[in-house]
Amino acid sequence: MEWEVVIGLEIHAQLATKSKIFSGAATAYGAEANTQACAVDLGLPGVLPVFNEEALRMAVKFGLAIDAEIGHRSVFDRKNYFYPDLPKGYQTTQLHHPIVGKGHIEIELEDGSTRIINVTRAHLEEDAGKSVHEGFNGMTGIDLNRAGTPLIEIVSEPEMRNAKEAAAYFRKMHSIVTYLGICDGDLSQGSMRCDCNVSLRPKGQQEFGTRTEIKNVNSFRNVERAIEAEIERQMDILEDGGKIVQETRLYDADKNETRAMRSKEVANDYRYFPCPDLLPVIIDDEYVNNVRATLPELPTSKRERFVNDHGLSPVDAAVLASDRDLAHYFETAAKLVNDYKLAANWVQGDVSAALNRLEVSINELPVSAQQLGRILSLIKDNTLNNGGAKEVFTAMADGKGDDSLECIDTLVDSMGLKQVSDSGAIEAIVDQVLTDNPKLVEGYLATPEDKRAKAIGPFIGLTRKAAKGVNPQVVMDVLKKKLSELG
Amino acid sequence: MHNKTIAEISRDLAAGEYSSVEITTELLSRVQQLDSEYNSFITVTAEQALAQARAADERRAAGNAEAWTGIPIAHKDIFCTNGVLTTCGSKMLSNFTAPYDATVIDKFNAAGAVSLGKLNMDEFAMGSSNESSFFGPVANPWDKERVPGGSSGGSAAAVAARLVPGATATDTGGSIRQPAALCGVTGLKPTYGRISRWGMIAYASSLDQAGTITRSAEDAALMLQIMAGFDARDSTCMNQAVPDYSASLNNSIEGMTIGLPAEYFRDDLSADMQQAVRNAIAEYEKMGAKVKEISLPNAHLAIPAYYIIAPAECSANLSRMDGVRFGYRCEDPQDIEDLYKRSRGEGFGGEVKRRIMVGAYALSAGFYDAYYKKAQQVRRLIKNDFAAALQEVDLIAGPVTPTPAFRRGEKTSDPVEMYLEDIFTIALNLAGLPGMSVPCGQVNGLPVGLQLIGNYFDEARLLNAAHQFQQATDWHLQKPADI
């Protein structure tokens, strides 16, 4: 039978507020256990929550970025369940009246095509602490530093039809929240986590099949792999005439398979009700408009601008626009050299290669966007040829420079990379090469006219060896002239 | 000295009649000698009290004394007190030393008041007789076989027994007004949002309100003056100006309109209770007030609605008492499930467990609309009733309790009978309005309270009416025979 895959994602993104959603404790990652948890985060008797307005602003910003309805009256609810790292025995979240309603985003697929995926809602909630199972002699430690960190949970419609679309959706959401500066996007620290709902149905059937939920997947690659593994598992069961059990599963990346969570890890009736300690959050149009005024250019419009205004290919534009910092780097360099295509080739080529080789982020690269712009400008004005530019870029990436633009000129000089375009100077070098290599000249002159274009190669090599940075076009012209004078 | 009111002590201290250390010592020794009979204190902080008293006297000597400098009071054990045991009347918190001060405590400390200790209460403020306390029942000073009411039974008994001139208390369904009525003292439950709940251990967050138990309306005004005001740490605390409550106490009440809800004077109120309340109304008429019959048509729905909403909120509020981070933890837990079940099973008393169960049930999937949502709709109706009535009248008056203090053990076997104790007080919490209980008579030698209900944030008018009544009568000056 032919099956249709139905995927919906729930993404939790930690908001980059300085303090927690309902307390004044800091949210910074990596502090010593339980040093960033105040009485409110510990859920001590008598404490009360006070809503952090910065979290509201960020959530509204997100809502506007995905063209969503903004909840002018949103309400916090208590979701009740017992867990050791949930101090109050309930999570404060938003059930019926979320801050962000229906919206949508455009995802880009590998072939450059795009698709609209609808977002059902996004709501604010508090993160739980962490249970630490190692290092306590079989007991469990609790670290409440993370407890109360603001989260926005983004729920998609079940509109994705394969694992690649799901990964593209996750990637796009990552791109949007980092563009907005509302989440640091650090997947390895759990700043963004994804729950994947997966089901299969016979192609053409309207109603959904039974779904499973893969919890807490934390990388783009794992979203794709986990969903693929789960699709395969479900398909095997269905093909054998079996039934899917609605359950929560975990993805084991080492074994590349999903497994059911113990039923005890799955809570049942959350007994939601409006939190009586918090008032409904009412915002007016003026508030929303003020937030709207702070929206940066978002990846989709940036991509469209790269294509329409600067002639980049859709695929190149999508890659460059996907990451806020990379896009900024690219555009800064491109504007300086006033050549978007040249800059695009470089950022996707040498720059990306350097990032991979050095294992650094674009912001940590020793070559700044301004410096790259300068290097590319030197290509444009024929001071450097492409090879020389690569050499100076690599030298700088490896730390042989400083923050200044002047260091580029110094390096170009000291490395002897300056392209010699003065034909008088080149003629002298060429004369020397011809004088030093009489046999080659003889051979050349013996070559029939129509094959000479190829036979000129060795002279070019020798000339460039004799003087780095000679302009290859000028060398060719001079060689042709001199050789023709000889015969 | 122990018969002095807060206002009198304030004047005496200012006049140098005695020092804060002297009156603090006197009251501490009374507590030591007499409280074994009442059990109104859970914790006596004698050393800290004397240190505060000495500091107060030094401040006075330096010429920096204010109205509250050196006045001894005590606090219901529901308020977190930094470095002091804070039990909420429960085994669950029998080992909990709070690491911070509630806003109310903070404010009294800042005002220079002296705290003698922490007062007994029904476990987590759930009860109307102070019999659910893990630290044992409190005796009513008027008859030690009888209950003082609850949940602020310790506060009411301590004030009635002249162990302290005033005490903080809280009221979720009548927990200030009912014990005040049963102990013949003056209770004030302010508007919801008038006083910060920060540091006040939550029972039902949308109903809980801090207030006072004193021996006069004048003293209630002095305490409220300290407690009232905005607090950024409580999102439900209103940013509303705090008037000078003492300034309007002596205003004339001539022309004031007092409404009598027909629903509060029916057969469920005995003839002699009715008589006591009607006598008080007559007193007001003598003073020039106009009396008008009004109706609160949904009054009968208050108890059922309350016993959905309060348990629902408490079922979540008490989840943090899980034995993980603080409070009681069972011996040798086998795993986390076992730790939760036994810590909570052993740490909570019967009434608390009953309300958690009721609340969890009312919120559970499939029942939410029929119970919790419906109860909230009823709450709105009750609120509307009061709003309509208060369009026509300035104050509403009625009984506080259906009977005077009952015997210990008399109602413990039937929770519903105990719940009916609050039949006249609960609606007020659902509406969020302020109310008072003022001694207005006696039945069989036991005190009876008059309930006064005012409009939102109109505590000044309530206090004014109560004070005028106390100027004209001496019910508030009556005290148990052996005191």
PDB file of C-alpha atoms in Angstrom, chain B residues 133-268:
ATOM      1  CA  SER B 133      -3.822  21.851  63.377  1.00  0.00           C
ATOM      2  CA  PHE B 134      -0.956  19.369  63.655  1.00  0.00           C
ATOM      3  CA  PHE B 135       0.014  21.282  66.785  1.00  0.00           C
ATOM      4  CA  GLY B 136      -3.246  20.519  68.529  1.00  0.00           C
ATOM      5  CA  PRO B 137      -6.538  22.347  68.963  1.00  0.00           C
ATOM      6  CA  VAL B 138      -6.804  25.861  70.387  1.00  0.00           C
ATOM      7  CA  ALA B 139      -9.159  26.534  73.306  1.00  0.00           C
ATOM      8  CA  ASN B 140     -11.686  29.348  73.206  1.00  0.00           C
ATOM      9  CA  PRO B 141     -10.849  31.649  76.152  1.00  0.00           C
ATOM     10  CA  TRP B 142     -14.584  32.071  76.849  1.00  0.00           C
ATOM     11  CA  ASP B 143     -15.021  28.351  77.385  1.00  0.00           C
ATOM     12  CA  LYS B 144     -12.006  26.139  77.055  1.00  0.00           C
ATOM     13  CA  GLU B 145     -14.146  23.169  76.010  1.00  0.00           C
ATOM     14  CA  ARG B 146     -15.203  25.114  72.971  1.00  0.00           C
ATOM     15  CA  VAL B 147     -13.423  25.919  69.744  1.00  0.00           C
ATOM     16  CA  PRO B 148     -12.102  29.401  68.965  1.00  0.00           C
ATOM     17  CA  GLY B 149     -13.166  29.074  65.325  1.00  0.00           C
ATOM     18  CA  GLY B 150     -10.734  28.868  62.469  1.00  0.00           C
ATOM     19  CA  SER B 151      -8.615  28.929  60.637  1.00  0.00           C
ATOM     20  CA  SER B 152      -7.118  31.899  62.509  1.00  0.00           C
ATOM     21  CA  GLY B 153      -8.062  30.310  65.855  1.00  0.00           C
ATOM     22  CA  GLY B 154      -4.696  31.001  67.448  1.00  0.00           C
ATOM     23  CA  SER B 155      -4.837  34.676  66.495  1.00  0.00           C
ATOM     24  CA  ALA B 156      -8.368  35.133  67.871  1.00  0.00           C
ATOM     25  CA  ALA B 157      -7.720  33.188  71.086  1.00  0.00           C
ATOM     26  CA  ALA B 158      -4.436  34.979  71.805  1.00  0.00           C
ATOM     27  CA  VAL B 159      -6.085  38.381  71.398  1.00  0.00           C
ATOM     28  CA  ALA B 160      -9.166  37.376  73.430  1.00  0.00           C
ATOM     29  CA  ALA B 161      -6.955  35.933  76.190  1.00  0.00           C
ATOM     30  CA  ARG B 162      -4.991  39.195  76.330  1.00  0.00           C
ATOM     31  CA  LEU B 163      -1.734  37.467  75.410  1.00  0.00           C
ATOM     32  CA  VAL B 164      -1.238  39.988  72.618  1.00  0.00           C
ATOM     33  CA  PRO B 165      -3.126  43.187  71.812  1.00  0.00           C
ATOM     34  CA  GLY B 166      -3.336  42.309  68.125  1.00  0.00           C
ATOM     35  CA  ALA B 167      -2.445  39.597  65.663  1.00  0.00           C
ATOM     36  CA  THR B 168      -2.177  39.129  61.947  1.00  0.00           C
ATOM     37  CA  ALA B 169      -4.525  36.589  60.429  1.00  0.00           C
ATOM     38  CA  THR B 170      -5.827  35.458  57.054  1.00  0.00           C
ATOM     39  CA  ASP B 171      -9.277  34.926  55.658  1.00  0.00           C
ATOM     40  CA  THR B 172     -10.079  32.642  52.702  1.00  0.00           C
ATOM     41  CA  GLY B 173     -13.698  31.811  53.522  1.00  0.00           C
ATOM     42  CA  GLY B 174     -14.227  33.433  56.909  1.00  0.00           C
ATOM     43  CA  SER B 175     -10.999  32.531  58.699  1.00  0.00           C
ATOM     44  CA  ILE B 176     -10.671  35.965  60.314  1.00  0.00           C
ATOM     45  CA  ARG B 177     -14.303  36.937  60.855  1.00  0.00           C
ATOM     46  CA  GLN B 178     -15.584  33.614  62.222  1.00  0.00           C
ATOM     47  CA  PRO B 179     -12.912  33.116  64.933  1.00  0.00           C
ATOM     48  CA  ALA B 180     -13.130  36.812  65.797  1.00  0.00           C
ATOM     49  CA  ALA B 181     -16.882  36.399  66.299  1.00  0.00           C
ATOM     50  CA  LEU B 182     -16.471  33.222  68.353  1.00  0.00           C
ATOM     51  CA  CYS B 183     -13.807  34.780  70.587  1.00  0.00           C
ATOM     52  CA  GLY B 184     -15.476  38.174  71.009  1.00  0.00           C
ATOM     53  CA  VAL B 185     -12.779  40.193  69.282  1.00  0.00           C
ATOM     54  CA  THR B 186     -12.659  42.449  66.234  1.00  0.00           C
ATOM     55  CA  GLY B 187     -11.690  40.926  62.889  1.00  0.00           C
ATOM     56  CA  LEU B 188     -10.958  42.737  59.637  1.00  0.00           C
ATOM     57  CA  LYS B 189     -10.717  41.032  56.266  1.00  0.00           C
ATOM     58  CA  PRO B 190      -9.715  43.729  53.758  1.00  0.00           C
ATOM     59  CA  THR B 191     -10.445  43.826  50.022  1.00  0.00           C
ATOM     60  CA  TYR B 192      -8.697  41.148  47.976  1.00  0.00           C
ATOM     61  CA  GLY B 193      -5.557  42.852  46.682  1.00  0.00           C
ATOM     62  CA  ARG B 194      -5.337  45.407  49.520  1.00  0.00           C
ATOM     63  CA  ILE B 195      -2.473  43.560  51.254  1.00  0.00           C
ATOM     64  CA  SER B 196       0.360  41.682  49.600  1.00  0.00           C
ATOM     65  CA  ARG B 197       0.194  37.890  49.688  1.00  0.00           C
ATOM     66  CA  TRP B 198       3.972  37.550  49.187  1.00  0.00           C
ATOM     67  CA  GLY B 199       5.220  35.135  51.797  1.00  0.00           C
ATOM     68  CA  MET B 200       1.748  34.139  52.937  1.00  0.00           C
ATOM     69  CA  ILE B 201       1.500  30.412  52.347  1.00  0.00           C
ATOM     70  CA  ALA B 202      -1.211  29.915  49.758  1.00  0.00           C
ATOM     71  CA  TYR B 203      -4.361  27.927  50.387  1.00  0.00           C
ATOM     72  CA  ALA B 204      -6.655  29.313  47.674  1.00  0.00           C
ATOM     73  CA  SER B 205      -4.828  32.112  45.905  1.00  0.00           C
ATOM     74  CA  SER B 206      -7.844  33.924  44.468  1.00  0.00           C
ATOM     75  CA  LEU B 207      -9.559  34.052  47.885  1.00  0.00           C
ATOM     76  CA  ASP B 208      -6.742  34.333  50.452  1.00  0.00           C
ATOM     77  CA  GLN B 209      -6.438  37.723  52.093  1.00  0.00           C
ATOM     78  CA  ALA B 210      -4.381  38.871  55.045  1.00  0.00           C
ATOM     79  CA  GLY B 211      -6.079  40.897  57.751  1.00  0.00           C
ATOM     80  CA  THR B 212      -6.174  41.628  61.441  1.00  0.00           C
ATOM     81  CA  ILE B 213      -7.582  40.435  64.741  1.00  0.00           C
ATOM     82  CA  THR B 214      -7.636  43.071  67.477  1.00  0.00           C
ATOM     83  CA  ARG B 215      -9.768  44.156  70.375  1.00  0.00           C
ATOM     84  CA  SER B 216     -11.072  47.287  68.685  1.00  0.00           C
ATOM     85  CA  ALA B 217     -11.752  48.786  65.296  1.00  0.00           C
ATOM     86  CA  GLU B 218      -9.336  51.561  66.220  1.00  0.00           C
ATOM     87  CA  ASP B 219      -6.555  48.972  66.527  1.00  0.00           C
ATOM     88  CA  ALA B 220      -7.608  47.294  63.288  1.00  0.00           C
ATOM     89  CA  ALA B 221      -7.123  50.664  61.570  1.00  0.00           C
ATOM     90  CA  LEU B 222      -3.631  50.938  63.044  1.00  0.00           C
ATOM     91  CA  MET B 223      -2.659  47.455  61.873  1.00  0.00           C
ATOM     92  CA  LEU B 224      -4.173  47.874  58.426  1.00  0.00           C
ATOM     93  CA  GLN B 225      -2.250  51.123  58.049  1.00  0.00           C
ATOM     94  CA  ILE B 226       0.975  49.117  58.250  1.00  0.00           C
ATOM     95  CA  MET B 227      -0.140  46.144  56.154  1.00  0.00           C
ATOM     96  CA  ALA B 228      -1.965  47.795  53.235  1.00  0.00           C
ATOM     97  CA  GLY B 229      -0.276  48.867  50.028  1.00  0.00           C
ATOM     98  CA  PHE B 230       1.092  47.840  46.691  1.00  0.00           C
ATOM     99  CA  ASP B 231       3.781  45.183  46.444  1.00  0.00           C
ATOM    100  CA  ALA B 232       5.437  44.458  43.096  1.00  0.00           C
ATOM    101  CA  ARG B 233       6.082  40.900  44.263  1.00  0.00           C
ATOM    102  CA  ASP B 234       2.362  40.061  44.214  1.00  0.00           C
ATOM    103  CA  SER B 235       0.707  40.453  40.797  1.00  0.00           C
ATOM    104  CA  THR B 236      -2.750  40.414  42.408  1.00  0.00           C
ATOM    105  CA  CYS B 237      -1.910  43.220  44.842  1.00  0.00           C
ATOM    106  CA  MET B 238      -3.584  46.429  43.724  1.00  0.00           C
ATOM    107  CA  ASN B 239      -1.778  49.696  43.238  1.00  0.00           C
ATOM    108  CA  GLN B 240      -4.372  51.723  45.118  1.00  0.00           C
ATOM    109  CA  ALA B 241      -3.752  54.680  47.410  1.00  0.00           C
ATOM    110  CA  VAL B 242      -3.785  53.857  51.129  1.00  0.00           C
ATOM    111  CA  PRO B 243      -5.896  56.371  53.063  1.00  0.00           C
ATOM    112  CA  ASP B 244      -5.308  57.332  56.690  1.00  0.00           C
ATOM    113  CA  TYR B 245      -7.627  54.769  58.282  1.00  0.00           C
ATOM    114  CA  SER B 246      -7.524  56.362  61.731  1.00  0.00           C
ATOM    115  CA  ALA B 247      -8.452  59.791  60.425  1.00  0.00           C
ATOM    116  CA  SER B 248     -12.016  58.829  59.494  1.00  0.00           C
ATOM    117  CA  LEU B 249     -12.836  56.684  62.537  1.00  0.00           C
ATOM    118  CA  ASN B 250     -14.766  59.459  64.237  1.00  0.00           C
ATOM    119  CA  ASN B 251     -16.798  60.528  61.217  1.00  0.00           C
ATOM    120  CA  SER B 252     -20.503  60.631  61.866  1.00  0.00           C
ATOM    121  CA  ILE B 253     -22.478  57.787  60.398  1.00  0.00           C
ATOM    122  CA  GLU B 254     -25.646  59.763  60.261  1.00  0.00           C
ATOM    123  CA  GLY B 255     -27.350  59.174  56.956  1.00  0.00           C
ATOM    124  CA  MET B 256     -25.292  56.060  56.204  1.00  0.00           C
ATOM    125  CA  THR B 257     -27.417  53.344  54.592  1.00  0.00           C
ATOM    126  CA  ILE B 258     -27.032  49.817  55.902  1.00  0.00           C
ATOM    127  CA  GLY B 259     -28.439  46.913  53.914  1.00  0.00           C
ATOM    128  CA  LEU B 260     -29.765  43.765  55.558  1.00  0.00           C
ATOM    129  CA  PRO B 261     -29.733  40.781  53.207  1.00  0.00           C
ATOM    130  CA  ALA B 262     -32.995  38.909  53.613  1.00  0.00           C
ATOM    131  CA  GLU B 263     -31.157  35.660  52.926  1.00  0.00           C
ATOM    132  CA  TYR B 264     -29.013  36.125  56.065  1.00  0.00           C
ATOM    133  CA  PHE B 265     -31.950  36.318  58.481  1.00  0.00           C
ATOM    134  CA  ARG B 266     -33.813  33.099  57.818  1.00  0.00           C
ATOM    135  CA  ASP B 267     -34.554  29.976  59.804  1.00  0.00           C
ATOM    136  CA  ASP B 268     -30.969  28.746  59.796  1.00  0.00           C
TER     137      ASP B 268
END
